[in-house]
JSON list of C-alpha atoms in Angstrom, two decimals:
[
{"chain": "A", "resi": 736, "resn": "MET", "atom": "CA", "xyz": [16.94, 19.19, 19.50]},
{"chain": "A", "resi": 737, "resn": "SER", "atom": "CA", "xyz": [15.65, 22.65, 20.80]},
{"chain": "A", "resi": 738, "resn": "SER", "atom": "CA", "xyz": [14.03, 22.74, 23.95]},
{"chain": "A", "resi": 739, "resn": "THR", "atom": "CA", "xyz": [11.26, 24.31, 22.39]},
{"chain": "A", "resi": 740, "resn": "THR", "atom": "CA", "xyz": [10.42, 21.21, 20.24]},
{"chain": "A", "resi": 741, "resn": "SER", "atom": "CA", "xyz": [6.85, 20.10, 21.19]},
{"chain": "A", "resi": 742, "resn": "SER", "atom": "CA", "xyz": [6.22, 16.30, 21.59]},
{"chain": "A", "resi": 743, "resn": "PHE", "atom": "CA", "xyz": [4.31, 14.47, 18.86]},
{"chain": "A", "resi": 744, "resn": "PRO", "atom": "CA", "xyz": [0.53, 13.79, 19.23]},
{"chain": "A", "resi": 745, "resn": "ASP", "atom": "CA", "xyz": [-0.33, 11.18, 21.63]},
{"chain": "A", "resi": 746, "resn": "ARG", "atom": "CA", "xyz": [-1.86, 8.82, 18.87]},
{"chain": "A", "resi": 747, "resn": "VAL", "atom": "CA", "xyz": [-0.69, 8.88, 15.12]},
{"chain": "A", "resi": 748, "resn": "GLU", "atom": "CA", "xyz": [-2.27, 6.89, 12.45]},
{"chain": "A", "resi": 749, "resn": "LEU", "atom": "CA", "xyz": [-1.34, 7.47, 8.81]},
{"chain": "A", "resi": 750, "resn": "THR", "atom": "CA", "xyz": [-2.88, 6.23, 5.74]},
{"chain": "A", "resi": 751, "resn": "GLY", "atom": "CA", "xyz": [-1.86, 6.01, 2.10]},
{"chain": "A", "resi": 752, "resn": "GLU", "atom": "CA", "xyz": [-0.35, 3.87, -0.65]},
{"chain": "A", "resi": 753, "resn": "GLY", "atom": "CA", "xyz": [-2.26, 0.82, 0.53]},
{"chain": "A", "resi": 754, "resn": "LEU", "atom": "CA", "xyz": [-0.84, 1.14, 4.15]},
{"chain": "A", "resi": 755, "resn": "VAL", "atom": "CA", "xyz": [-1.98, 1.96, 7.63]},
{"chain": "A", "resi": 756, "resn": "LEU", "atom": "CA", "xyz": [0.99, 3.20, 9.73]},
{"chain": "A", "resi": 757, "resn": "ARG", "atom": "CA", "xyz": [0.03, 3.19, 13.24]},
{"chain": "A", "resi": 758, "resn": "ASP", "atom": "CA", "xyz": [1.14, 3.18, 16.92]},
{"chain": "A", "resi": 759, "resn": "TRP", "atom": "CA", "xyz": [2.77, -0.14, 18.29]},
{"chain": "A", "resi": 760, "resn": "THR", "atom": "CA", "xyz": [0.56, -1.53, 21.11]},
{"chain": "A", "resi": 761, "resn": "GLU", "atom": "CA", "xyz": [0.87, -4.23, 23.80]},
{"chain": "A", "resi": 762, "resn": "SER", "atom": "CA", "xyz": [-1.09, -6.62, 21.64]},
{"chain": "A", "resi": 763, "resn": "ASP", "atom": "CA", "xyz": [1.76, -6.41, 18.94]},
{"chain": "A", "resi": 764, "resn": "LEU", "atom": "CA", "xyz": [4.57, -7.67, 21.44]},
{"chain": "A", "resi": 765, "resn": "ALA", "atom": "CA", "xyz": [4.22, -11.09, 20.44]},
{"chain": "A", "resi": 766, "resn": "ALA", "atom": "CA", "xyz": [4.79, -10.18, 16.89]},
{"chain": "A", "resi": 767, "resn": "MET", "atom": "CA", "xyz": [7.82, -8.25, 17.26]},
{"chain": "A", "resi": 768, "resn": "PRO", "atom": "CA", "xyz": [10.33, -10.87, 17.53]},
{"chain": "A", "resi": 769, "resn": "ALA", "atom": "CA", "xyz": [9.43, -12.45, 14.21]},
{"chain": "A", "resi": 770, "resn": "LEU", "atom": "CA", "xyz": [9.86, -9.01, 12.52]},
{"chain": "A", "resi": 771, "resn": "PHE", "atom": "CA", "xyz": [13.09, -7.89, 14.09]},
{"chain": "A", "resi": 772, "resn": "ASP", "atom": "CA", "xyz": [15.23, -10.98, 15.21]},
{"chain": "A", "resi": 773, "resn": "HIS", "atom": "CA", "xyz": [16.73, -11.57, 11.76]},
{"chain": "A", "resi": 774, "resn": "PRO", "atom": "CA", "xyz": [20.32, -11.43, 10.85]},
{"chain": "A", "resi": 775, "resn": "ASP", "atom": "CA", "xyz": [19.60, -8.75, 8.14]},
{"chain": "A", "resi": 776, "resn": "ILE", "atom": "CA", "xyz": [18.01, -6.42, 10.69]},
{"chain": "A", "resi": 777, "resn": "ALA", "atom": "CA", "xyz": [20.82, -7.15, 13.25]},
{"chain": "A", "resi": 778, "resn": "TYR", "atom": "CA", "xyz": [23.48, -6.38, 10.71]},
{"chain": "A", "resi": 779, "resn": "TRP", "atom": "CA", "xyz": [22.09, -3.11, 9.04]},
{"chain": "A", "resi": 780, "resn": "THR", "atom": "CA", "xyz": [20.26, -1.44, 11.79]},
{"chain": "A", "resi": 781, "resn": "PRO", "atom": "CA", "xyz": [20.77, -0.49, 15.45]},
{"chain": "A", "resi": 782, "resn": "ILE", "atom": "CA", "xyz": [17.78, -2.66, 16.71]},
{"chain": "A", "resi": 783, "resn": "VAL", "atom": "CA", "xyz": [19.23, -5.14, 19.38]},
{"chain": "A", "resi": 784, "resn": "SER", "atom": "CA", "xyz": [19.98, -8.61, 18.39]},
{"chain": "A", "resi": 785, "resn": "PRO", "atom": "CA", "xyz": [18.94, -11.02, 19.35]},
{"chain": "A", "resi": 786, "resn": "PHE", "atom": "CA", "xyz": [15.28, -9.67, 19.66]},
{"chain": "A", "resi": 787, "resn": "ASP", "atom": "CA", "xyz": [13.13, -11.68, 22.21]},
{"chain": "A", "resi": 788, "resn": "ASP", "atom": "CA", "xyz": [10.13, -10.95, 24.15]},
{"chain": "A", "resi": 789, "resn": "GLU", "atom": "CA", "xyz": [12.11, -8.72, 26.72]},
{"chain": "A", "resi": 790, "resn": "ALA", "atom": "CA", "xyz": [13.55, -6.64, 23.46]},
{"chain": "A", "resi": 791, "resn": "ALA", "atom": "CA", "xyz": [10.01, -6.19, 22.21]},
{"chain": "A", "resi": 792, "resn": "ARG", "atom": "CA", "xyz": [8.83, -4.59, 25.66]},
{"chain": "A", "resi": 793, "resn": "THR", "atom": "CA", "xyz": [11.84, -2.50, 25.90]},
{"chain": "A", "resi": 794, "resn": "ARG", "atom": "CA", "xyz": [11.36, -1.10, 22.32]},
{"chain": "A", "resi": 795, "resn": "LEU", "atom": "CA", "xyz": [7.62, -0.52, 22.82]},
{"chain": "A", "resi": 796, "resn": "GLU", "atom": "CA", "xyz": [8.42, 1.43, 26.14]},
{"chain": "A", "resi": 797, "resn": "ARG", "atom": "CA", "xyz": [11.41, 3.33, 24.21]},
{"chain": "A", "resi": 798, "resn": "ALA", "atom": "CA", "xyz": [9.08, 4.13, 21.32]},
{"chain": "A", "resi": 799, "resn": "ARG", "atom": "CA", "xyz": [6.67, 5.88, 23.88]},
{"chain": "A", "resi": 800, "resn": "LYS", "atom": "CA", "xyz": [9.43, 7.64, 25.66]},
{"chain": "A", "resi": 801, "resn": "LEU", "atom": "CA", "xyz": [10.78, 9.05, 22.54]},
{"chain": "A", "resi": 802, "resn": "ARG", "atom": "CA", "xyz": [7.34, 10.36, 21.30]},
{"chain": "A", "resi": 803, "resn": "THR", "atom": "CA", "xyz": [6.76, 11.93, 24.85]},
{"chain": "A", "resi": 804, "resn": "ASP", "atom": "CA", "xyz": [9.94, 13.46, 24.39]},
{"chain": "A", "resi": 805, "resn": "GLY", "atom": "CA", "xyz": [9.25, 14.97, 21.02]},
{"chain": "A", "resi": 806, "resn": "THR", "atom": "CA", "xyz": [12.49, 13.20, 19.67]},
{"chain": "A", "resi": 807, "resn": "ALA", "atom": "CA", "xyz": [10.94, 10.32, 17.50]},
{"chain": "A", "resi": 808, "resn": "ILE", "atom": "CA", "xyz": [7.64, 8.55, 16.23]},
{"chain": "A", "resi": 809, "resn": "LEU", "atom": "CA", "xyz": [8.04, 4.64, 15.69]},
{"chain": "A", "resi": 810, "resn": "LEU", "atom": "CA", "xyz": [4.95, 3.22, 13.79]},
{"chain": "A", "resi": 811, "resn": "ALA", "atom": "CA", "xyz": [3.81, -0.28, 13.03]},
{"chain": "A", "resi": 812, "resn": "ILE", "atom": "CA", "xyz": [3.69, -0.81, 9.07]},
{"chain": "A", "resi": 813, "resn": "THR", "atom": "CA", "xyz": [0.41, -2.50, 8.41]},
{"chain": "A", "resi": 814, "resn": "VAL", "atom": "CA", "xyz": [-1.71, -3.04, 5.21]},
{"chain": "A", "resi": 815, "resn": "ASP", "atom": "CA", "xyz": [-5.09, -2.76, 7.26]},
{"chain": "A", "resi": 816, "resn": "GLY", "atom": "CA", "xyz": [-4.30, -1.47, 10.81]},
{"chain": "A", "resi": 817, "resn": "GLY", "atom": "CA", "xyz": [-4.00, -5.07, 12.07]},
{"chain": "A", "resi": 818, "resn": "ALA", "atom": "CA", "xyz": [-0.98, -7.26, 12.14]},
{"chain": "A", "resi": 819, "resn": "PRO", "atom": "CA", "xyz": [2.37, -5.33, 12.02]},
{"chain": "A", "resi": 820, "resn": "LEU", "atom": "CA", "xyz": [4.77, -6.11, 9.12]},
{"chain": "A", "resi": 821, "resn": "GLY", "atom": "CA", "xyz": [7.54, -3.83, 9.90]},
{"chain": "A", "resi": 822, "resn": "GLU", "atom": "CA", "xyz": [8.27, -0.30, 11.34]},
{"chain": "A", "resi": 823, "resn": "VAL", "atom": "CA", "xyz": [8.91, 3.08, 10.05]},
{"chain": "A", "resi": 824, "resn": "MET", "atom": "CA", "xyz": [10.70, 5.77, 12.32]},
{"chain": "A", "resi": 825, "resn": "LEU", "atom": "CA", "xyz": [10.73, 9.45, 12.06]},
{"chain": "A", "resi": 826, "resn": "LYS", "atom": "CA", "xyz": [13.47, 11.31, 14.22]},
{"chain": "A", "resi": 827, "resn": "ARG", "atom": "CA", "xyz": [14.01, 14.75, 14.78]},
{"chain": "A", "resi": 828, "resn": "ALA", "atom": "CA", "xyz": [17.87, 15.21, 14.62]},
{"chain": "A", "resi": 829, "resn": "PRO", "atom": "CA", "xyz": [20.39, 18.07, 14.41]},
{"chain": "A", "resi": 830, "resn": "GLU", "atom": "CA", "xyz": [21.07, 17.15, 10.98]},
{"chain": "A", "resi": 831, "resn": "GLY", "atom": "CA", "xyz": [17.24, 17.22, 10.03]},
{"chain": "A", "resi": 832, "resn": "THR", "atom": "CA", "xyz": [14.29, 14.87, 10.08]},
{"chain": "A", "resi": 833, "resn": "GLU", "atom": "CA", "xyz": [15.47, 11.48, 9.45]},
{"chain": "A", "resi": 834, "resn": "LEU", "atom": "CA", "xyz": [13.32, 8.45, 8.54]},
{"chain": "A", "resi": 835, "resn": "GLY", "atom": "CA", "xyz": [14.16, 4.84, 8.95]},
{"chain": "A", "resi": 836, "resn": "TYR", "atom": "CA", "xyz": [12.46, 1.44, 8.36]},
{"chain": "A", "resi": 837, "resn": "ALA", "atom": "CA", "xyz": [12.71, -2.16, 8.82]},
{"chain": "A", "resi": 838, "resn": "VAL", "atom": "CA", "xyz": [10.84, -4.80, 7.50]},
{"chain": "A", "resi": 839, "resn": "GLY", "atom": "CA", "xyz": [9.95, -8.35, 8.95]},
{"chain": "A", "resi": 840, "resn": "PRO", "atom": "CA", "xyz": [11.73, -10.86, 6.36]},
{"chain": "A", "resi": 841, "resn": "ALA", "atom": "CA", "xyz": [8.21, -12.72, 5.53]},
{"chain": "A", "resi": 842, "resn": "HIS", "atom": "CA", "xyz": [7.03, -9.46, 4.17]},
{"chain": "A", "resi": 843, "resn": "ARG", "atom": "CA", "xyz": [9.64, -8.31, 2.00]},
{"chain": "A", "resi": 844, "resn": "GLY", "atom": "CA", "xyz": [9.39, -7.71, -1.91]},
{"chain": "A", "resi": 845, "resn": "GLN", "atom": "CA", "xyz": [6.37, -5.81, -1.61]},
{"chain": "A", "resi": 846, "resn": "GLY", "atom": "CA", "xyz": [7.28, -2.39, -1.67]},
{"chain": "A", "resi": 847, "resn": "LEU", "atom": "CA", "xyz": [6.34, -1.96, 2.02]},
{"chain": "A", "resi": 848, "resn": "ALA", "atom": "CA", "xyz": [9.24, -0.13, 3.16]},
{"chain": "A", "resi": 849, "resn": "ALA", "atom": "CA", "xyz": [9.16, 2.56, 0.16]},
{"chain": "A", "resi": 850, "resn": "ARG", "atom": "CA", "xyz": [5.45, 3.04, 0.43]},
{"chain": "A", "resi": 851, "resn": "ALA", "atom": "CA", "xyz": [5.92, 3.55, 4.35]},
{"chain": "A", "resi": 852, "resn": "VAL", "atom": "CA", "xyz": [8.84, 5.96, 3.78]},
{"chain": "A", "resi": 853, "resn": "ARG", "atom": "CA", "xyz": [6.86, 7.91, 1.29]},
{"chain": "A", "resi": 854, "resn": "VAL", "atom": "CA", "xyz": [3.73, 8.12, 3.45]},
{"chain": "A", "resi": 855, "resn": "MET", "atom": "CA", "xyz": [6.03, 9.18, 6.34]},
{"chain": "A", "resi": 856, "resn": "ALA", "atom": "CA", "xyz": [7.70, 11.69, 4.54]},
{"chain": "A", "resi": 857, "resn": "GLY", "atom": "CA", "xyz": [4.37, 13.28, 3.33]},
{"chain": "A", "resi": 858, "resn": "TYR", "atom": "CA", "xyz": [3.61, 13.52, 7.37]},
{"chain": "A", "resi": 859, "resn": "ALA", "atom": "CA", "xyz": [6.81, 15.45, 7.84]},
{"chain": "A", "resi": 860, "resn": "PHE", "atom": "CA", "xyz": [6.15, 18.03, 5.03]},
{"chain": "A", "resi": 861, "resn": "GLU", "atom": "CA", "xyz": [2.52, 18.45, 5.64]},
{"chain": "A", "resi": 862, "resn": "GLU", "atom": "CA", "xyz": [2.27, 18.11, 9.64]},
{"chain": "A", "resi": 863, "resn": "LEU", "atom": "CA", "xyz": [5.61, 19.14, 10.74]},
{"chain": "A", "resi": 864, "resn": "GLY", "atom": "CA", "xyz": [6.83, 21.38, 8.33]},
{"chain": "A", "resi": 865, "resn": "ALA", "atom": "CA", "xyz": [9.80, 19.71, 7.36]},
{"chain": "A", "resi": 866, "resn": "GLU", "atom": "CA", "xyz": [11.94, 21.16, 4.15]},
{"chain": "A", "resi": 867, "resn": "ARG", "atom": "CA", "xyz": [13.54, 18.03, 3.71]},
{"chain": "A", "resi": 868, "resn": "VAL", "atom": "CA", "xyz": [13.71, 14.43, 4.90]},
{"chain": "A", "resi": 869, "resn": "ILE", "atom": "CA", "xyz": [16.93, 12.01, 4.99]},
{"chain": "A", "resi": 870, "resn": "LEU", "atom": "CA", "xyz": [17.79, 8.66, 5.02]},
{"chain": "A", "resi": 871, "resn": "GLU", "atom": "CA", "xyz": [21.09, 7.52, 6.04]},
{"chain": "A", "resi": 872, "resn": "LEU", "atom": "CA", "xyz": [22.26, 4.11, 4.38]},
{"chain": "A", "resi": 873, "resn": "GLU", "atom": "CA", "xyz": [25.16, 1.92, 3.97]},
{"chain": "A", "resi": 874, "resn": "VAL", "atom": "CA", "xyz": [25.93, 1.99, 0.12]},
{"chain": "A", "resi": 875, "resn": "GLU", "atom": "CA", "xyz": [26.50, -1.77, 0.46]},
{"chain": "A", "resi": 876, "resn": "ASN", "atom": "CA", "xyz": [22.90, -2.46, 1.72]},
{"chain": "A", "resi": 877, "resn": "ALA", "atom": "CA", "xyz": [21.36, -2.80, -1.92]},
{"chain": "A", "resi": 878, "resn": "ALA", "atom": "CA", "xyz": [17.71, -3.32, -0.47]},
{"chain": "A", "resi": 879, "resn": "SER", "atom": "CA", "xyz": [17.91, 0.14, 1.27]},
{"chain": "A", "resi": 880, "resn": "VAL", "atom": "CA", "xyz": [19.31, 1.90, -1.64]},
{"chain": "A", "resi": 881, "resn": "GLY", "atom": "CA", "xyz": [16.36, 0.45, -3.61]},
{"chain": "A", "resi": 882, "resn": "VAL", "atom": "CA", "xyz": [13.88, 1.68, -1.06]},
{"chain": "A", "resi": 883, "resn": "ALA", "atom": "CA", "xyz": [15.74, 5.13, -1.34]},
{"chain": "A", "resi": 884, "resn": "THR", "atom": "CA", "xyz": [15.61, 5.28, -5.17]},
{"chain": "A", "resi": 885, "resn": "SER", "atom": "CA", "xyz": [11.99, 3.92, -5.37]},
{"chain": "A", "resi": 886, "resn": "ALA", "atom": "CA", "xyz": [10.87, 6.62, -2.57]},
{"chain": "A", "resi": 887, "resn": "GLY", "atom": "CA", "xyz": [12.20, 9.34, -4.82]},
{"chain": "A", "resi": 888, "resn": "PHE", "atom": "CA", "xyz": [15.35, 10.09, -2.70]},
{"chain": "A", "resi": 889, "resn": "ARG", "atom": "CA", "xyz": [18.82, 11.25, -4.02]},
{"chain": "A", "resi": 890, "resn": "VAL", "atom": "CA", "xyz": [22.07, 11.03, -2.76]},
{"chain": "A", "resi": 891, "resn": "LEU", "atom": "CA", "xyz": [23.11, 14.43, -1.20]},
{"chain": "A", "resi": 892, "resn": "ASP", "atom": "CA", "xyz": [26.59, 16.06, -1.40]},
{"chain": "A", "resi": 893, "resn": "VAL", "atom": "CA", "xyz": [27.47, 15.82, 2.33]},
{"chain": "A", "resi": 894, "resn": "PRO", "atom": "CA", "xyz": [30.13, 14.22, 3.84]},
{"chain": "A", "resi": 895, "resn": "LEU", "atom": "CA", "xyz": [29.98, 10.36, 4.84]},
{"chain": "A", "resi": 896, "resn": "ILE", "atom": "CA", "xyz": [28.90, 9.49, 8.07]},
{"chain": "A", "resi": 897, "resn": "LYS", "atom": "CA", "xyz": [31.49, 7.13, 9.95]},
{"chain": "A", "resi": 898, "resn": "GLY", "atom": "CA", "xyz": [31.06, 5.16, 13.01]},
{"chain": "A", "resi": 899, "resn": "GLU", "atom": "CA", "xyz": [30.95, 1.68, 14.69]},
{"chain": "A", "resi": 900, "resn": "GLU", "atom": "CA", "xyz": [27.73, -0.01, 16.01]},
{"chain": "A", "resi": 901, "resn": "LYS", "atom": "CA", "xyz": [27.55, -3.72, 17.37]},
{"chain": "A", "resi": 902, "resn": "GLY", "atom": "CA", "xyz": [31.35, -3.79, 17.01]},
{"chain": "A", "resi": 903, "resn": "ARG", "atom": "CA", "xyz": [31.45, -3.31, 13.28]},
{"chain": "A", "resi": 904, "resn": "PRO", "atom": "CA", "xyz": [32.32, -0.02, 11.65]},
{"chain": "A", "resi": 905, "resn": "TYR", "atom": "CA", "xyz": [30.13, 1.42, 8.89]},
{"chain": "A", "resi": 906, "resn": "VAL", "atom": "CA", "xyz": [29.89, 4.35, 6.65]},
{"chain": "A", "resi": 907, "resn": "LEU", "atom": "CA", "xyz": [26.65, 6.01, 5.88]},
{"chain": "A", "resi": 908, "resn": "GLN", "atom": "CA", "xyz": [25.78, 8.04, 2.87]},
{"chain": "A", "resi": 909, "resn": "THR", "atom": "CA", "xyz": [22.84, 10.51, 3.19]},
{"chain": "A", "resi": 910, "resn": "TRP", "atom": "CA", "xyz": [19.78, 10.71, 0.92]},
{"chain": "A", "resi": 911, "resn": "GLY", "atom": "CA", "xyz": [17.28, 13.37, 0.70]},
{"chain": "A", "resi": 912, "resn": "LEU", "atom": "CA", "xyz": [13.79, 14.01, -0.34]},
{"chain": "A", "resi": 913, "resn": "ASP", "atom": "CA", "xyz": [12.69, 17.84, -0.41]},
{"chain": "A", "resi": 914, "resn": "ARG", "atom": "CA", "xyz": [9.38, 19.26, 0.34]},
{"chain": "A", "resi": 915, "resn": "PRO", "atom": "CA", "xyz": [7.35, 19.01, -3.08]}
]
């Protein structure tokens, strides 16, 4: 990231597709473990596991720091600005503007992730001037491949990303969505 990259706005609220994506607040801390302390999230994402009250506080503080640094925005996925159902992230990275998401197990199957990704991609294109947004997914993660497909992303012809996290190797495929 360039030192000329400005920080994100102090407050972000995005609406569209029947969703309100809003900043995480102190009042969300109690709801976060039910959203993020799940084997699927522990396996497929870098979110810490187990995810308890302390992890929730740490995540909220990290979200605020990443925004201030101009690195990332982490927003709660809601349908009405109220109870969080998951999270969508926009990160500025050397490889481009990357999106990520996690939906709590009780809220899956409603298209929340795909809708949140489309709303966040719109923000990246309209407000940040991004030409392309990307998702980095494991091919074996059928739910995330479904989100990428539903949100209009396509597999990019770029090298696979190999690494290890939480003691397990992974291989990520890069999907992209270009500015309309």
